[in-house]
């Protein structure tokens, strides 16, 4: 009897890894990929190792070690994480693997939770490795055992590229068997492969180039690429990844007879593309993000001397940015082929009468209190570089003025100082981001004698991506106790001359620490430590909520300007109000000059 289960895409991917016999998993949390390791770490009776590594580069190297030992390994990250892991990955393509190695790199078209829309398929093209591009959660699960086998057949790492709609969509998934037997590790000392001296790298590059055609031929015969030729059709459509589903759905709905090529694995299947081009006059290429397939199709047509019109992103027929959908394909068809049909528009927010929900720090978030004190001490004229995390929402407090990539805040602050900036510089970085790549930045700032204040926002968790552990919390991905790294000891060991740890809920104490840091010559570190309000509640931390004494409230709105979602204002009675969202941090009570905010009496 076939087993089926309704699953989140990332849960289906986790299931596919189990069905593929994975033995080692490492990753760094990044939306939309995080739930893959979360799912596998929470599973009981694990017969595999799973970890959250300190960053994507380290995670990649852990997976490489396992693959070189001959077992199947996986590394997970989001698209920008591959930038961090690119150093080992590019050379790994030369060295190759023994056990199958899959790099799961989740792309995020439309920047739902990311700082760019880069296309991971370009990395696969750059590294000369295969890339699997699933079109549905079911296909994502089914691809993974195949990807392991493919990696082992050619002894190369492979990229698996789900997008946000694959990772966070839900679907009814048909399950396969999970293997019981797995190979024992056996590291072979292949010095000509594992030691990438120039004399070894040169022939390995030649080898990598030599297997490109066999890889392409094998993928062309795979179930992930498929071609339907309609003999009487004069135009064709090529759909890639999840965009292929949108294209197919629109073609069926419109009842159009076109030749259709679905591409779900790269390098692109040249033989299938040639067959399509020989049967049509015009081809529309529908793919998200970069025109990778489109450019390949144009080159193949030119090399073969086939006169065919190739339409897509480079000539404006398909958007080059953002997500695609069925309506986008229909609009493209109408524009491309001058067809007449009505397109039902996607419902807008106005039509649905949705309330505006701009992103905001949670009620009682300690980061808001930190930014309040920071601004009080350093003032509006100071410069505030920041980093990647939920604290980026401090932009609403006027204390986030740069955000580039993980760990960049300290380096940018250092660069601003060495450029000759005379204004005070106070940067902010989260605890997990500091462990990820901020440590090198801090060390660099100290050694090169920057005069800056570094604020480490220590909320005891990796909050933005779903509350995963980091080296400062004292337990692993699977909940096992481990060493708890001390941020203050680490910073002092690096040579920071000023290190202060404060509770950001205590405004006076925090502001005194910032004053001392501002006056210090050199790199000063202020660690504001208070558990994330969400993870704190899960851990059993309960605080007494606060209430407004309407008799004392003067309606000055100072508490409202603090920006906490739990505080509103009654315009009719000109009084502040505190809602049930209150988490009991008590910061607003310290801000109030009229003693109008008090704890609820039990």
Coordinates of C-alpha atoms in Angstrom, one line a residue:
X1 CA 0.0 0.0 0.0
X2 CA 1.4 3.4 -1.0
X3 CA 1.9 5.8 1.9
X4 CA 1.0 9.4 1.5
X5 CA 1.5 12.4 3.8
X6 CA 0.6 16.1 3.6
X7 CA 4.0 17.9 4.1
X8 CA 5.7 21.2 4.0
X9 CA 8.2 21.3 1.1
X10 CA 11.2 21.3 3.4
X11 CA 9.8 18.4 5.3
X12 CA 9.4 16.5 2.0
X13 CA 13.0 17.4 1.2
X14 CA 14.1 16.0 4.6
X15 CA 12.2 12.8 3.8
X16 CA 13.9 12.6 0.5
X17 CA 17.3 12.7 2.2
X18 CA 16.3 9.9 4.5
X19 CA 15.1 7.8 1.5
X20 CA 18.5 8.6 -0.1
X21 CA 20.4 7.1 2.9
X22 CA 22.0 10.3 4.2
X23 CA 24.5 9.8 7.0
X24 CA 25.9 13.3 7.7
X25 CA 24.1 16.6 7.6
X26 CA 25.4 20.1 8.3
X27 CA 24.1 23.5 7.6
X28 CA 23.6 27.1 8.8
X29 CA 20.0 28.3 9.3
X30 CA 18.7 30.6 6.5
X31 CA 15.2 31.1 5.3
X32 CA 13.8 29.4 3.2
X33 CA 16.0 26.3 4.0
X34 CA 16.0 26.1 7.8
X35 CA 13.3 23.5 8.4
X36 CA 15.2 20.7 6.6
X37 CA 17.7 20.3 9.4
X38 CA 15.2 21.3 12.1
X39 CA 13.0 18.3 10.9
X40 CA 15.9 15.8 10.8
X41 CA 17.3 17.0 14.2
X42 CA 13.9 16.5 15.9
X43 CA 13.6 12.9 14.6
X44 CA 14.0 10.1 17.1
X45 CA 16.2 7.1 16.7
X46 CA 18.6 8.9 14.3
X47 CA 21.2 6.8 12.5
X48 CA 22.9 9.9 11.0
X49 CA 24.8 12.9 12.4
X50 CA 23.1 16.3 12.1
X51 CA 24.4 19.7 13.2
X52 CA 24.0 23.4 12.9
X53 CA 27.5 24.6 12.0
X54 CA 28.9 28.0 12.8
X55 CA 28.6 29.1 9.2
X56 CA 28.1 27.8 5.7
X57 CA 31.8 27.4 4.9
X58 CA 32.3 25.2 7.9
X59 CA 29.1 23.2 7.2
X60 CA 30.3 22.6 3.6
X61 CA 33.7 21.3 4.9
X62 CA 32.0 19.0 7.4
X63 CA 30.0 17.5 4.5
X64 CA 33.1 17.2 2.4
X65 CA 34.9 15.3 5.1
X66 CA 32.0 12.8 5.3
X67 CA 31.8 12.4 1.5
X68 CA 35.6 11.8 1.3
X69 CA 35.0 9.1 3.9
X70 CA 32.6 7.4 1.4
X71 CA 29.3 8.2 3.1
X72 CA 26.4 10.3 1.8
X73 CA 26.4 13.8 3.1
X74 CA 24.3 17.0 2.8
X75 CA 25.0 20.7 3.5
X76 CA 22.1 23.1 3.7
X77 CA 21.9 26.9 3.4
X78 CA 20.1 29.7 1.6
X79 CA 21.4 31.2 -1.6
X80 CA 23.6 33.9 -0.1
X81 CA 25.1 31.2 2.1
X82 CA 26.8 29.7 -0.9
X83 CA 28.8 33.0 -1.2
X84 CA 30.3 32.1 2.2
X85 CA 30.8 28.4 1.2
X86 CA 32.1 29.1 -2.3
X87 CA 35.7 28.9 -1.3
X88 CA 35.7 25.2 -0.5
X89 CA 32.9 24.4 -3.0
X90 CA 34.7 25.6 -6.1
X91 CA 37.8 23.5 -5.3
X92 CA 35.7 20.6 -4.3
X93 CA 34.4 20.4 -7.9
X94 CA 38.0 19.7 -8.9
X95 CA 38.7 17.2 -6.1
X96 CA 35.4 15.5 -6.4
X97 CA 33.8 13.1 -3.9
X98 CA 33.5 9.4 -3.0
X99 CA 30.2 9.3 -1.1
X100 CA 27.4 11.4 -2.6
X101 CA 27.4 15.0 -1.6
X102 CA 24.4 17.3 -2.1
X103 CA 24.6 21.0 -1.5
X104 CA 21.0 22.2 -0.8
X105 CA 20.9 25.9 -1.7
X106 CA 17.5 27.4 -1.4
X107 CA 16.9 30.5 -3.7
X108 CA 14.5 33.3 -2.7
X109 CA 13.0 35.0 -5.8
X110 CA 11.3 38.3 -4.7
X111 CA 13.5 38.6 -1.7
X112 CA 10.9 37.4 0.8
X113 CA 13.6 37.1 3.5
X114 CA 16.8 38.0 1.8
X115 CA 19.1 40.9 0.7
X116 CA 19.3 39.8 -2.9
X117 CA 17.8 37.5 -5.6
X118 CA 21.0 35.7 -6.8
X119 CA 20.5 32.6 -8.9
X120 CA 22.3 29.5 -7.6
X121 CA 22.2 27.9 -11.1
X122 CA 25.0 30.3 -12.0
X123 CA 27.2 28.8 -9.3
X124 CA 26.6 25.4 -10.7
X125 CA 27.5 26.7 -14.1
X126 CA 30.6 28.4 -12.7
X127 CA 31.7 25.3 -10.7
X128 CA 30.9 22.9 -13.6
X129 CA 28.7 20.7 -11.4
X130 CA 25.2 19.4 -11.9
X131 CA 22.2 21.3 -10.5
X132 CA 18.8 19.8 -9.8
X133 CA 15.9 22.3 -10.0
X134 CA 12.6 20.7 -8.6
X135 CA 9.3 21.9 -9.8
X136 CA 7.1 20.5 -7.0
X137 CA 7.6 19.3 -3.4
X138 CA 7.0 15.7 -4.6
X139 CA 9.6 16.0 -7.3
X140 CA 12.0 17.6 -4.7
X141 CA 11.7 14.5 -2.5
X142 CA 12.0 12.1 -5.4
X143 CA 15.1 13.9 -6.8
X144 CA 17.2 13.5 -3.8
X145 CA 17.9 9.8 -3.8
X146 CA 18.7 10.2 -7.6
X147 CA 21.0 13.1 -6.8
X148 CA 23.0 11.0 -4.3
X149 CA 23.4 8.2 -6.9
X150 CA 24.3 10.8 -9.6
X151 CA 26.9 12.4 -7.3
X152 CA 28.5 9.0 -6.6
X153 CA 28.4 7.9 -10.3
X154 CA 30.4 10.8 -11.5
X155 CA 32.2 11.5 -8.1
X156 CA 31.2 15.1 -8.1
X157 CA 29.2 17.3 -5.7
X158 CA 25.8 18.3 -6.9
X159 CA 23.6 21.3 -6.2
X160 CA 19.9 20.9 -5.3
X161 CA 18.1 24.2 -5.7
X162 CA 14.6 24.6 -4.2
X163 CA 13.0 28.0 -4.2
X164 CA 10.8 29.6 -1.5
X165 CA 7.6 28.2 -3.1
X166 CA 9.1 24.7 -3.1
X167 CA 10.5 24.9 0.4
X168 CA 7.5 26.6 2.0
X169 CA 4.7 25.2 -0.1
X170 CA 2.6 22.3 1.1
X171 CA 1.7 19.2 -0.9
X172 CA 0.4 15.6 -0.6
X173 CA 3.6 13.5 -0.8
X174 CA 3.9 9.9 -1.9
X175 CA 6.5 8.3 0.4
X176 CA 9.2 5.9 -0.5
X177 CA 11.3 3.4 1.5
X178 CA 14.0 4.5 3.9
X179 CA 17.0 2.2 3.6
X180 CA 18.3 0.3 6.6
X181 CA 21.7 -0.6 5.4
X182 CA 24.3 2.1 4.9
X183 CA 28.0 1.9 4.0
X184 CA 30.7 2.0 6.6
X185 CA 33.1 5.0 6.4
X186 CA 36.4 4.3 4.7
X187 CA 38.7 7.3 4.0
X188 CA 41.1 6.5 1.1
X189 CA 44.3 8.5 1.2
X190 CA 44.1 9.8 -2.4
X191 CA 46.7 12.5 -2.2
X192 CA 46.4 13.5 -5.8
X193 CA 42.8 14.3 -5.3
X194 CA 42.4 15.4 -1.7
X195 CA 45.5 17.7 -1.6
X196 CA 44.9 20.5 -4.1
X197 CA 48.4 21.5 -4.8
X198 CA 48.7 23.2 -8.3
X199 CA 50.2 20.0 -9.8
X200 CA 47.1 18.1 -8.6
X201 CA 44.5 20.8 -9.4
X202 CA 45.5 21.1 -13.1
X203 CA 44.8 17.5 -14.1
X204 CA 41.6 17.5 -11.9
X205 CA 40.4 20.5 -13.8
X206 CA 41.0 18.6 -17.0
X207 CA 39.1 15.6 -15.6
X208 CA 36.1 17.8 -14.6
X209 CA 35.9 19.2 -18.1
X210 CA 36.1 15.7 -19.6
X211 CA 33.0 14.5 -17.7
X212 CA 30.8 17.4 -18.7
X213 CA 29.3 15.7 -21.8
X214 CA 28.6 12.4 -20.0
X215 CA 26.9 14.3 -17.2
X216 CA 24.8 16.2 -19.8
X217 CA 23.9 13.0 -21.6
X218 CA 22.9 11.3 -18.4
X219 CA 20.7 14.2 -17.3
X220 CA 19.0 14.4 -20.7
X221 CA 17.8 10.8 -20.1
X222 CA 16.7 11.5 -16.5
X223 CA 13.1 11.9 -15.5
X224 CA 13.7 15.6 -14.6
X225 CA 14.0 16.7 -18.3
X226 CA 11.2 15.9 -20.7
X227 CA 10.1 17.0 -24.2
X228 CA 6.7 16.9 -25.9
X229 CA 6.7 17.6 -29.6
X230 CA 3.5 18.7 -31.3
X231 CA 4.1 18.2 -35.0
X232 CA 1.8 21.0 -36.1
X233 CA 2.9 23.6 -33.5
X234 CA 5.0 26.5 -34.8
X235 CA 6.0 27.7 -31.4
X236 CA 7.4 26.1 -28.3
X237 CA 7.8 26.7 -24.6
X238 CA 10.7 25.8 -22.4
X239 CA 9.9 25.9 -18.6
X240 CA 12.6 25.5 -16.0
X241 CA 12.1 24.5 -12.3
X242 CA 9.0 25.7 -10.6
X243 CA 8.3 28.0 -13.5
X244 CA 7.7 24.9 -15.7
X245 CA 4.6 24.1 -13.6
X246 CA 3.2 27.6 -14.0
X247 CA 3.8 27.4 -17.8
X248 CA 2.2 23.9 -18.1
X249 CA -0.8 24.9 -16.0
X250 CA -1.4 28.0 -18.2
X251 CA -1.0 26.0 -21.5
X252 CA -3.6 23.4 -20.3
X253 CA -6.0 26.1 -19.1
X254 CA -5.8 27.9 -22.5
X255 CA -5.9 24.7 -24.5
X256 CA -2.9 25.8 -26.6
X257 CA -1.1 23.2 -28.7
X258 CA 2.6 24.0 -28.3
X259 CA 5.8 21.9 -28.2
X260 CA 7.0 21.9 -24.6
X261 CA 10.3 21.2 -22.9
X262 CA 10.6 20.9 -19.1
X263 CA 14.1 21.4 -17.7
X264 CA 14.7 20.2 -14.1
X265 CA 18.4 19.4 -14.2
X266 CA 21.5 21.2 -15.5
X267 CA 23.7 21.3 -17.6
X268 CA 20.8 21.9 -20.0
X269 CA 19.9 19.0 -22.3
X270 CA 21.3 20.1 -25.6
X271 CA 19.9 17.2 -27.6
X272 CA 16.4 17.9 -26.4
X273 CA 16.7 21.6 -27.0
X274 CA 18.0 20.9 -30.6
X275 CA 15.0 18.6 -31.2
X276 CA 12.6 21.3 -30.0
X277 CA 14.3 24.1 -32.1
X278 CA 14.2 21.9 -35.2
X279 CA 10.4 21.7 -34.9
X280 CA 9.4 25.3 -34.1
X281 CA 9.8 28.9 -35.4
X282 CA 9.6 30.6 -32.1
X283 CA 10.6 29.5 -28.5
X284 CA 9.6 31.2 -25.3
X285 CA 11.9 30.5 -22.3
X286 CA 10.1 30.8 -19.0
X287 CA 12.5 30.7 -15.9
X288 CA 12.8 32.5 -12.7
X289 CA 15.7 35.0 -12.0
X290 CA 18.6 34.9 -14.5
X291 CA 18.3 34.0 -18.2
X292 CA 20.5 31.0 -17.9
X293 CA 18.5 28.6 -20.0
X294 CA 17.6 31.3 -22.5
X295 CA 21.2 32.2 -23.2
X296 CA 22.1 28.5 -23.6
X297 CA 19.2 28.0 -26.1
X298 CA 20.4 31.0 -28.1
X299 CA 24.0 29.6 -28.3
X300 CA 22.7 26.2 -29.3
X301 CA 20.6 27.6 -32.0
X302 CA 23.4 29.7 -33.4
X303 CA 25.9 26.9 -33.3
X304 CA 23.5 24.6 -35.1
X305 CA 22.6 27.3 -37.7
X306 CA 18.9 27.1 -36.8
X307 CA 16.8 30.2 -37.6
X308 CA 14.5 30.5 -34.7
X309 CA 13.3 33.4 -32.5
X310 CA 14.2 32.9 -28.9
X311 CA 12.2 35.1 -26.5
X312 CA 12.6 35.5 -22.8
X313 CA 14.2 37.8 -20.3
X314 CA 16.9 39.5 -22.3
X315 CA 14.4 40.9 -24.8
X316 CA 11.8 41.9 -22.1
X317 CA 9.2 39.2 -22.6
X318 CA 9.7 37.7 -19.2
X319 CA 10.5 39.7 -16.0
X320 CA 14.1 39.3 -14.9
X321 CA 13.4 39.9 -11.2
X322 CA 10.9 38.5 -8.7
X323 CA 8.7 35.4 -8.7
X324 CA 6.8 34.2 -11.7
X325 CA 3.3 32.6 -11.6
X326 CA 0.5 31.4 -13.9
X327 CA -0.8 34.9 -14.6
X328 CA 2.7 36.1 -15.5
X329 CA 3.0 33.3 -18.0
X330 CA -0.3 34.1 -19.6
X331 CA 0.6 37.8 -19.9
X332 CA 3.9 36.7 -21.5
X333 CA 2.1 34.4 -23.9
X334 CA -0.3 37.2 -24.9
X335 CA 2.5 39.7 -25.4
X336 CA 4.7 37.1 -27.2
X337 CA 2.2 35.6 -29.6
X338 CA -0.4 38.3 -29.8
X339 CA -3.1 36.0 -28.5
X340 CA -6.6 37.2 -27.4
X341 CA -7.8 36.0 -24.1
X342 CA -8.8 37.4 -20.7
X343 CA -6.4 37.1 -17.8
X344 CA -7.9 37.0 -14.4
X345 CA -5.8 39.3 -12.3
X346 CA -4.3 38.1 -9.0
X347 CA -6.3 39.6 -6.1
X348 CA -4.6 42.7 -4.7
X349 CA -4.2 43.5 -1.0
X350 CA -6.7 46.3 -1.5
X351 CA -9.3 43.9 -3.0
X352 CA -8.9 41.6 -0.1
X353 CA -9.0 44.5 2.4
X354 CA -6.0 43.2 4.3
X355 CA -4.6 45.3 7.1
X356 CA -1.1 46.6 6.6
X357 CA 1.4 44.6 8.6
X358 CA 4.8 46.2 8.3
X359 CA 7.6 44.1 9.9
X360 CA 8.3 45.0 13.4
X361 CA 10.3 43.8 16.4
X362 CA 8.2 41.7 18.8
X363 CA 6.5 43.3 21.8
X364 CA 9.1 43.3 24.5
X365 CA 12.0 42.5 22.2
X366 CA 15.2 43.4 24.0
X367 CA 16.7 44.7 20.8
X368 CA 14.3 47.6 20.9
X369 CA 15.5 48.5 24.4
X370 CA 19.1 48.3 23.3
X371 CA 18.5 50.6 20.3
X372 CA 16.7 53.0 22.5
X373 CA 19.6 53.3 24.9
X374 CA 22.1 53.4 22.1
X375 CA 20.3 56.3 20.4
X376 CA 20.1 58.1 23.7
X377 CA 23.8 58.0 24.3
X378 CA 25.2 58.2 20.7
X379 CA 22.6 60.6 19.3
X380 CA 21.3 61.3 15.9
X381 CA 24.6 62.3 14.4
X382 CA 26.4 59.0 15.1
X383 CA 26.8 56.3 12.4
X384 CA 25.1 53.0 13.0
X385 CA 26.2 50.1 10.8
X386 CA 24.2 46.9 11.4
X387 CA 24.0 43.3 10.3
X388 CA 21.7 40.5 9.2
X389 CA 19.1 39.4 11.8
X390 CA 15.7 40.4 13.1
X391 CA 17.5 43.4 14.8
X392 CA 17.8 44.8 11.2
X393 CA 14.3 46.1 12.0
X394 CA 16.1 48.6 14.3
X395 CA 16.0 50.7 11.2
X396 CA 12.7 52.0 12.6
X397 CA 14.7 53.2 15.7
X398 CA 17.2 55.1 13.5
X399 CA 20.0 52.8 14.6
X400 CA 20.5 50.7 11.5
X401 CA 22.1 52.6 8.7
X402 CA 24.0 49.8 6.8
X403 CA 23.2 46.2 6.2
X404 CA 25.3 44.3 3.6
X405 CA 25.9 40.7 4.6
X406 CA 26.5 38.4 7.6
X407 CA 29.3 39.8 9.8
X408 CA 29.8 43.0 7.8
X409 CA 28.7 45.5 10.4
X410 CA 32.0 45.5 12.4
X411 CA 34.2 45.6 9.2
X412 CA 32.1 48.4 7.7
X413 CA 32.4 50.3 11.0
X414 CA 36.1 49.8 10.9
X415 CA 36.3 51.0 7.3
X416 CA 34.3 54.1 8.2
X417 CA 36.7 55.0 11.0
X418 CA 39.8 54.4 8.9
X419 CA 38.3 56.6 6.1
X420 CA 38.6 59.5 8.6
X421 CA 35.0 59.7 9.9
X422 CA 35.0 61.9 13.1
X423 CA 31.5 61.1 14.1
X424 CA 30.9 58.4 16.8
X425 CA 30.5 54.9 15.2
X426 CA 28.3 52.3 17.0
X427 CA 27.6 49.1 15.1
X428 CA 25.3 46.2 16.1
X429 CA 25.4 42.5 15.4
X430 CA 23.5 39.5 16.8
X431 CA 25.0 36.7 18.8
X432 CA 24.6 34.0 16.1
X433 CA 25.8 36.4 13.4
X434 CA 28.8 37.2 15.5
X435 CA 29.7 33.5 15.8
X436 CA 29.0 33.1 12.0
X437 CA 31.4 35.6 10.7
X438 CA 31.6 38.6 13.1
X439 CA 34.5 37.2 15.1
X440 CA 37.0 37.7 12.2
X441 CA 35.6 41.2 11.8
X442 CA 36.1 42.1 15.4
X443 CA 39.6 40.6 15.5
X444 CA 40.5 42.7 12.4
X445 CA 39.1 45.9 14.0
X446 CA 41.1 45.3 17.2
X447 CA 44.4 44.5 15.4
X448 CA 44.1 47.5 13.1
X449 CA 43.2 49.9 15.9
X450 CA 39.7 51.1 14.9
X451 CA 38.0 53.4 17.4
X452 CA 34.4 52.0 17.3
X453 CA 31.7 50.6 19.6
X454 CA 30.5 47.1 18.8
X455 CA 27.2 46.1 20.2
X456 CA 26.5 42.3 20.4
X457 CA 22.8 41.8 20.7
X458 CA 22.8 38.5 22.6
X459 CA 19.2 37.1 22.7
X460 CA 20.5 33.5 23.4
X461 CA 19.2 32.0 20.1
X462 CA 19.2 32.4 16.3
X463 CA 15.8 34.0 16.3
X464 CA 15.2 35.2 12.7
X465 CA 15.4 31.8 11.0
X466 CA 13.3 29.9 13.5
X467 CA 15.1 29.7 16.9
X468 CA 18.0 27.4 16.1
X469 CA 20.8 27.0 18.6
X470 CA 24.2 28.7 18.2
X471 CA 27.5 28.2 20.1
X472 CA 26.5 30.5 22.9
X473 CA 23.4 28.6 24.1
X474 CA 24.9 25.4 25.4
X475 CA 23.1 22.7 23.4
X476 CA 23.3 21.3 19.9
X477 CA 20.8 21.0 17.0
X478 CA 19.5 17.8 18.6
X479 CA 19.1 19.3 22.1
X480 CA 22.2 17.6 23.6
X481 CA 24.2 19.6 26.2
X482 CA 27.5 21.0 24.9
X483 CA 30.0 23.7 25.7
X484 CA 28.5 27.2 26.1
X485 CA 30.8 29.7 24.5
X486 CA 31.2 33.0 26.4
X487 CA 31.0 36.0 24.2
X488 CA 32.7 38.2 26.8
X489 CA 35.6 35.8 27.3
X490 CA 36.0 35.4 23.6
X491 CA 36.0 39.2 23.0
X492 CA 38.6 39.7 25.7
X493 CA 40.8 36.9 24.3
X494 CA 40.8 38.7 21.0
X495 CA 42.1 41.8 22.7
X496 CA 39.1 44.1 23.2
X497 CA 40.1 46.6 25.8
X498 CA 36.6 47.3 26.9
X499 CA 33.9 44.6 27.3
X500 CA 30.7 45.2 29.3
X501 CA 27.7 42.9 29.6
X502 CA 24.3 44.5 30.4
X503 CA 20.7 43.7 30.7
X504 CA 19.0 45.9 28.0
X505 CA 15.8 46.0 30.0
X506 CA 17.7 48.1 32.6
X507 CA 17.9 51.3 30.7
X508 CA 20.1 53.3 33.1
X509 CA 22.6 50.4 33.4
X510 CA 22.7 50.0 29.6
X511 CA 23.1 53.7 28.9
X512 CA 26.0 53.9 31.4
X513 CA 27.8 51.1 29.6
X514 CA 27.3 52.9 26.2
X515 CA 28.6 56.1 27.7
X516 CA 31.8 54.4 28.9
X517 CA 32.1 52.6 25.5
X518 CA 31.8 55.9 23.7
X519 CA 34.5 57.5 25.7
X520 CA 36.9 54.5 25.3
X521 CA 39.7 54.9 22.8
X522 CA 39.8 51.7 20.7
X523 CA 37.3 48.9 20.1
X524 CA 34.7 48.8 22.9
X525 CA 32.3 45.9 23.1
X526 CA 28.9 46.1 24.8
X527 CA 27.0 42.8 25.1
X528 CA 23.3 43.3 25.7
X529 CA 22.0 40.0 27.0
X530 CA 18.4 39.1 27.4
X531 CA 16.6 36.0 26.0
X532 CA 14.4 36.4 22.9
X533 CA 10.9 36.9 24.2
X534 CA 9.5 34.0 22.1
X535 CA 12.1 31.4 23.0
X536 CA 12.0 32.7 26.6
X537 CA 8.3 32.0 26.8
X538 CA 9.0 28.5 25.4
X539 CA 11.6 28.0 28.1
X540 CA 9.1 29.0 30.8
X541 CA 10.1 32.7 31.4
X542 CA 7.0 34.6 32.5
X543 CA 6.9 38.2 33.5
X544 CA 4.1 40.3 34.9
X545 CA 2.5 42.5 32.2
X546 CA 2.0 46.3 32.6
X547 CA -1.0 48.6 32.5
X548 CA -1.5 52.3 32.1
X549 CA -2.8 54.3 35.0
X550 CA -5.2 56.6 33.2
X551 CA -5.3 59.0 36.1
X552 CA -1.5 59.6 35.8
X553 CA -1.1 59.4 32.0
X554 CA -0.5 62.9 30.5
X555 CA -0.8 61.7 26.9
X556 CA 2.8 62.7 26.0
X557 CA 3.2 59.7 23.8
X558 CA 6.8 59.0 24.8
X559 CA 5.9 55.4 25.5
X560 CA 4.2 55.2 22.1
X561 CA 7.2 56.6 20.3
X562 CA 9.2 53.7 21.8
X563 CA 7.6 51.6 19.1
X564 CA 6.5 48.5 21.0
X565 CA 3.5 46.8 19.3
X566 CA 1.9 46.4 22.8
X567 CA 1.5 50.1 23.3
X568 CA -1.2 52.1 21.5
X569 CA -2.9 55.5 21.9
X570 CA -6.5 56.3 22.6
X571 CA -7.1 59.4 20.6
X572 CA -10.5 60.1 22.1
X573 CA -9.3 60.1 25.7
X574 CA -5.7 61.2 24.9
X575 CA -4.2 58.4 26.9
X576 CA -1.8 55.6 26.1
X577 CA -3.1 52.0 26.3
X578 CA -1.2 48.7 26.7
X579 CA -2.7 45.6 25.0
X580 CA -2.6 41.9 25.8
X581 CA 0.6 41.7 23.7
X582 CA 2.6 43.0 26.6
X583 CA 5.4 40.6 27.6
X584 CA 6.3 42.4 30.8
X585 CA 9.7 43.7 29.9
X586 CA 9.0 46.9 31.9
X587 CA 11.0 49.3 29.6
X588 CA 8.1 51.5 28.9
X589 CA 7.6 52.0 32.7
X590 CA 11.2 53.3 32.9
X591 CA 10.5 55.7 30.0
X592 CA 7.4 57.2 31.5
X593 CA 8.1 60.5 33.3
X594 CA 4.8 60.4 35.2
X595 CA 4.9 57.0 36.8
X596 CA 1.8 56.1 34.8
X597 CA 2.9 52.6 33.8
X598 CA 2.8 50.0 36.4
X599 CA 2.8 46.2 36.8
X600 CA -0.5 44.5 36.8
X601 CA -1.4 43.5 40.4
X602 CA -2.1 39.8 40.8

